[in-house]
Amino acid sequence: MRFEGKKIAVCGCGWLGETLADRLLDAGATVLGTTTTEEKQQRLSEKGIEAHVVNLPAAQPRFSEFDAMVINIPPRRQSLSGEAFMTSIQMLSDAAKQAGCQRVVFISTTSVYGAVAGVVTESTPCEPNTDSGKAHLMAEKQLLAAWGEQVVVIRMSGLIGGERHPVKHLVRKAEISQGGQPVNLIEREDAVTAIINALLGAGSGEVLHLASADHPSRREYYTRKAAELGLPTPNFIDDEGRGAKVIDATYSVAQLGLSLQSL
């Protein structure tokens, strides 16, 4: 098993982080995890994860020594945003240093590119126009300065997989605009594989991003997915948005040794 004898900290065992933790356990790792509730802590512990209830930035995880850390704690609108998010990232970074950590993988977001139109590559200048995008970009810079070649930043596009799919929410809307806008999505299993490969050494010191190579229009994609799931047809009122942002992850996919699923 690839992680036999390795101890990995997964900070943020939510929808993505718990799936990652499961894969790491299967690969032979000892997994340390954080969650914000005692109920979730119990479930993680039953799986064999050393789970800690941590509510950043009020308290930080009290982990012993570990080899690598995955930071997957998106800023929340009320309880973890702006300065609090940056403080939390710094606390995790400091804790990792103290624990002898040798590698950090930071899960960021393609929202750091803001409203930039056209094809977006890893070298496209960032122009975040949301609080989340701005916070993630600052955190990226902070971690790159602190860890250099020992950190990998992975900017995720919209995550889908399992029971989670945005079409379930879209079909509830009476009217939906921007039907011509291309989708930028990534399957959870692909995201998890990317993180695992980064932990194994891929992408050292790089800022990467992930999105499927498929970019159908919102109207085309969500209409098809609604039919597949037996949901009502979403009501797109226009086909605006053509020529909007398209995340080209060709370089990142190669660096991370991936073969992505089709949408």
Coordinates of C-alpha atoms in Angstrom, one line a residue:
M1 CA 0.0 0.0 0.0
R2 CA 1.3 3.4 -1.0
F3 CA 0.9 5.1 2.3
E4 CA 2.0 2.3 4.6
G5 CA 3.7 3.9 7.7
K6 CA 2.6 7.4 6.8
K7 CA 0.6 9.7 8.9
I8 CA -1.6 12.2 7.1
A9 CA -3.7 15.0 8.6
V10 CA -6.8 15.9 6.7
C11 CA -8.1 19.3 8.0
G12 CA -11.7 19.5 7.0
C13 CA -13.3 16.1 6.8
G14 CA -16.4 17.2 5.0
W15 CA -17.9 16.0 1.7
L16 CA -14.5 16.0 -0.1
G17 CA -12.3 15.5 2.9
E18 CA -14.0 12.4 4.3
T19 CA -13.9 10.7 1.0
L20 CA -10.1 11.5 0.8
A21 CA -9.6 10.2 4.3
D22 CA -11.4 6.9 3.4
R23 CA -9.1 6.5 0.4
L24 CA -6.0 7.2 2.5
L25 CA -7.1 4.6 5.0
D26 CA -7.5 2.1 2.2
A27 CA -4.0 2.9 1.0
G28 CA -2.5 2.1 4.4
A29 CA -2.1 5.6 5.9
T30 CA -2.8 6.5 9.5
V31 CA -5.3 9.4 9.1
L32 CA -5.8 12.3 11.5
G33 CA -8.9 14.3 10.8
T34 CA -10.8 17.4 11.9
T35 CA -14.5 18.1 12.0
T36 CA -16.6 20.8 13.7
T37 CA -19.1 18.5 15.4
E38 CA -18.9 15.7 17.9
E39 CA -21.4 13.6 15.9
K40 CA -19.1 13.7 12.9
Q41 CA -16.1 13.0 15.1
Q42 CA -17.7 9.8 16.4
R43 CA -18.5 8.6 12.8
L44 CA -14.9 9.3 11.7
S45 CA -13.5 7.5 14.8
E46 CA -15.6 4.4 14.0
K47 CA -13.8 4.3 10.6
G48 CA -10.4 4.3 12.3
I49 CA -9.6 8.0 11.8
E50 CA -8.1 9.9 14.8
A51 CA -10.7 12.6 14.7
H52 CA -10.6 15.9 16.5
V53 CA -13.4 18.5 16.9
V54 CA -11.8 21.8 15.9
N55 CA -13.5 25.1 15.4
L56 CA -11.0 27.5 13.9
P57 CA -9.6 30.0 14.7
A58 CA -10.9 29.6 18.3
A59 CA -8.9 26.3 18.7
Q60 CA -6.4 24.4 16.6
P61 CA -5.9 20.7 16.3
R62 CA -3.6 19.0 18.8
F63 CA -2.0 16.5 16.6
S64 CA 1.2 14.6 17.3
E65 CA 3.8 14.2 14.6
F66 CA 2.6 13.6 11.0
D67 CA 4.1 13.5 7.6
A68 CA 1.7 15.6 5.5
M69 CA -1.3 17.8 5.8
V70 CA -4.2 18.5 3.5
I71 CA -5.9 21.8 4.2
N72 CA -9.5 21.8 3.0
I73 CA -11.4 24.4 5.1
P74 CA -13.3 26.8 2.8
P75 CA -14.1 30.2 4.4
R76 CA -17.7 30.3 5.6
R77 CA -19.8 33.4 5.2
Q78 CA -20.4 34.0 8.9
S79 CA -18.0 32.0 11.1
L80 CA -14.8 31.8 9.0
S81 CA -14.2 34.6 6.6
G82 CA -11.7 37.3 5.9
E83 CA -9.2 37.8 8.7
A84 CA -10.4 34.8 10.6
F85 CA -9.8 32.5 7.6
M86 CA -6.2 33.8 7.3
T87 CA -5.6 33.3 11.0
S88 CA -6.9 29.8 10.7
I89 CA -4.6 29.0 7.8
Q90 CA -1.6 30.4 9.7
M91 CA -2.5 28.3 12.7
L92 CA -2.7 25.1 10.6
S93 CA 0.6 26.0 8.9
D94 CA 2.3 26.6 12.3
A95 CA 0.9 23.3 13.7
A96 CA 2.2 21.5 10.7
K97 CA 5.7 22.9 11.1
Q98 CA 5.7 22.0 14.8
A99 CA 4.6 18.4 14.0
G100 CA 7.5 17.9 11.5
C101 CA 5.2 17.9 8.5
Q102 CA 7.0 17.6 5.2
R103 CA 4.3 18.3 2.7
V104 CA 1.1 20.5 2.5
V105 CA -1.7 20.3 0.0
F106 CA -4.0 23.3 0.0
I107 CA -7.4 23.0 -1.6
S108 CA -8.3 26.3 -3.2
T109 CA -10.9 27.4 -5.8
T110 CA -11.0 28.7 -9.3
S111 CA -13.0 31.6 -8.0
V112 CA -9.6 33.3 -7.5
Y113 CA -9.8 34.1 -11.3
G114 CA -13.0 36.1 -10.8
A115 CA -14.9 37.2 -13.8
V116 CA -12.1 36.7 -16.3
A117 CA -13.5 35.5 -19.6
G118 CA -12.1 33.1 -22.2
V119 CA -9.7 30.2 -21.7
V120 CA -8.1 30.3 -18.3
T121 CA -4.8 28.5 -17.7
E122 CA -2.7 28.2 -14.5
S123 CA -0.8 31.3 -15.5
T124 CA -3.9 33.5 -16.0
P125 CA -3.7 36.5 -13.6
C126 CA -6.1 36.3 -10.7
E127 CA -8.8 38.9 -10.3
P128 CA -11.0 37.6 -7.5
N129 CA -14.3 39.4 -7.1
T130 CA -15.8 37.5 -4.2
D131 CA -14.8 37.3 -0.5
S132 CA -14.1 33.6 -0.9
G133 CA -11.9 34.1 -3.9
K134 CA -9.9 36.9 -2.2
A135 CA -9.5 34.9 0.9
H136 CA -8.3 31.8 -0.9
L137 CA -5.8 33.8 -3.0
M138 CA -4.3 35.4 0.1
A139 CA -4.0 31.9 1.7
E140 CA -2.3 30.5 -1.3
K141 CA 0.4 33.3 -1.1
Q142 CA 0.8 32.7 2.6
L143 CA 1.4 29.0 2.3
L144 CA 3.6 29.3 -0.8
A145 CA 5.8 31.8 1.1
A146 CA 6.0 29.5 4.2
W147 CA 6.4 26.1 2.5
G148 CA 8.0 26.7 -1.0
E149 CA 8.5 23.4 -2.8
Q150 CA 6.8 21.5 0.0
V151 CA 3.3 22.8 -0.8
V152 CA 0.9 22.1 -3.7
V153 CA -2.0 24.4 -4.3
I154 CA -5.0 22.8 -6.2
R155 CA -7.7 25.2 -7.3
M156 CA -10.9 23.2 -7.7
S157 CA -13.7 24.0 -10.1
G158 CA -17.3 23.1 -9.1
L159 CA -17.2 19.7 -7.3
I160 CA -19.8 17.1 -8.2
G161 CA -20.2 13.4 -7.3
G162 CA -22.2 11.0 -5.3
E163 CA -25.5 12.5 -4.3
R164 CA -24.3 16.0 -4.8
H165 CA -25.2 17.7 -8.0
P166 CA -26.2 21.4 -8.6
V167 CA -29.0 20.4 -11.0
K168 CA -31.1 19.3 -8.0
H169 CA -31.1 23.0 -6.9
L170 CA -31.4 24.5 -10.4
V171 CA -34.6 22.7 -11.2
R172 CA -36.3 24.4 -8.2
K173 CA -35.9 27.8 -9.8
A174 CA -38.7 29.3 -11.9
E175 CA -36.2 30.9 -14.3
I176 CA -32.5 30.3 -15.0
S177 CA -30.3 32.7 -16.9
Q178 CA -26.9 32.3 -18.5
G179 CA -27.9 29.1 -20.4
G180 CA -25.0 29.5 -22.8
Q181 CA -22.3 29.8 -20.2
P182 CA -19.8 26.9 -20.2
V183 CA -19.6 24.7 -17.1
N184 CA -16.4 24.2 -15.2
L185 CA -16.8 21.0 -13.1
I186 CA -14.7 18.3 -11.6
E187 CA -15.8 14.9 -10.2
R188 CA -15.0 14.3 -6.6
E189 CA -13.2 11.0 -7.3
D190 CA -10.9 12.8 -9.7
A191 CA -10.3 15.5 -7.1
V192 CA -9.4 12.9 -4.5
T193 CA -7.0 11.2 -6.9
A194 CA -5.3 14.5 -7.6
I195 CA -4.8 15.2 -3.9
I196 CA -3.4 11.7 -3.3
N197 CA -0.9 12.1 -6.2
A198 CA 0.1 15.5 -4.8
L199 CA 0.7 13.9 -1.4
L200 CA 2.9 11.3 -3.2
G201 CA 5.1 14.0 -4.7
A202 CA 3.4 15.4 -7.8
G203 CA 3.2 19.1 -8.4
S204 CA 5.7 20.2 -5.8
G205 CA 5.7 24.0 -5.3
E206 CA 3.1 24.5 -8.0
V207 CA -0.3 26.3 -8.2
L208 CA -2.5 23.9 -10.2
H209 CA -6.2 23.8 -11.0
L210 CA -8.7 21.2 -12.0
A211 CA -11.7 21.0 -14.3
S212 CA -13.0 18.4 -16.7
A213 CA -12.0 18.8 -20.3
D214 CA -15.7 18.9 -21.1
H215 CA -17.3 22.3 -21.1
P216 CA -20.8 22.0 -22.5
S217 CA -23.2 25.0 -22.0
R218 CA -25.2 25.1 -18.8
R219 CA -28.4 24.5 -20.8
E220 CA -27.1 21.4 -22.5
Y221 CA -25.4 19.9 -19.5
Y222 CA -28.1 20.5 -16.9
T223 CA -30.9 19.5 -19.2
R224 CA -29.1 16.2 -19.8
K225 CA -28.4 15.6 -16.1
A226 CA -31.9 16.4 -15.1
A227 CA -33.2 13.8 -17.5
E228 CA -30.7 11.2 -16.3
L229 CA -31.8 11.8 -12.7
G230 CA -35.5 11.9 -13.5
L231 CA -35.9 15.5 -12.6
P232 CA -38.0 18.3 -14.3
T233 CA -36.3 20.0 -17.2
P234 CA -34.6 23.2 -15.9
N235 CA -36.1 26.4 -17.3
F236 CA -33.4 28.4 -19.0
I237 CA -34.7 31.7 -20.2
D238 CA -31.7 32.7 -22.3
D239 CA -28.5 31.5 -23.9
E240 CA -26.3 34.3 -22.7
G241 CA -22.8 33.7 -21.3
R242 CA -21.1 32.2 -24.4
G243 CA -17.4 33.0 -24.4
A244 CA -17.3 33.1 -20.6
K245 CA -14.6 31.5 -18.4
V246 CA -13.3 28.0 -19.5
I247 CA -10.8 26.4 -17.1
D248 CA -8.2 24.6 -19.2
A249 CA -6.5 22.1 -16.8
T250 CA -4.3 20.4 -19.4
Y251 CA -1.0 21.3 -17.7
S252 CA -2.3 20.4 -14.2
V253 CA -3.7 17.1 -15.3
A254 CA -0.3 16.1 -16.7
Q255 CA 1.5 17.3 -13.6
L256 CA -0.8 15.3 -11.4
G257 CA -0.8 12.2 -13.6
L258 CA -4.5 12.2 -14.0
S259 CA -7.0 10.7 -16.5
L260 CA -10.2 12.7 -15.8
Q261 CA -13.7 11.3 -16.2
S262 CA -16.0 12.8 -18.8
L263 CA -19.0 14.9 -17.7

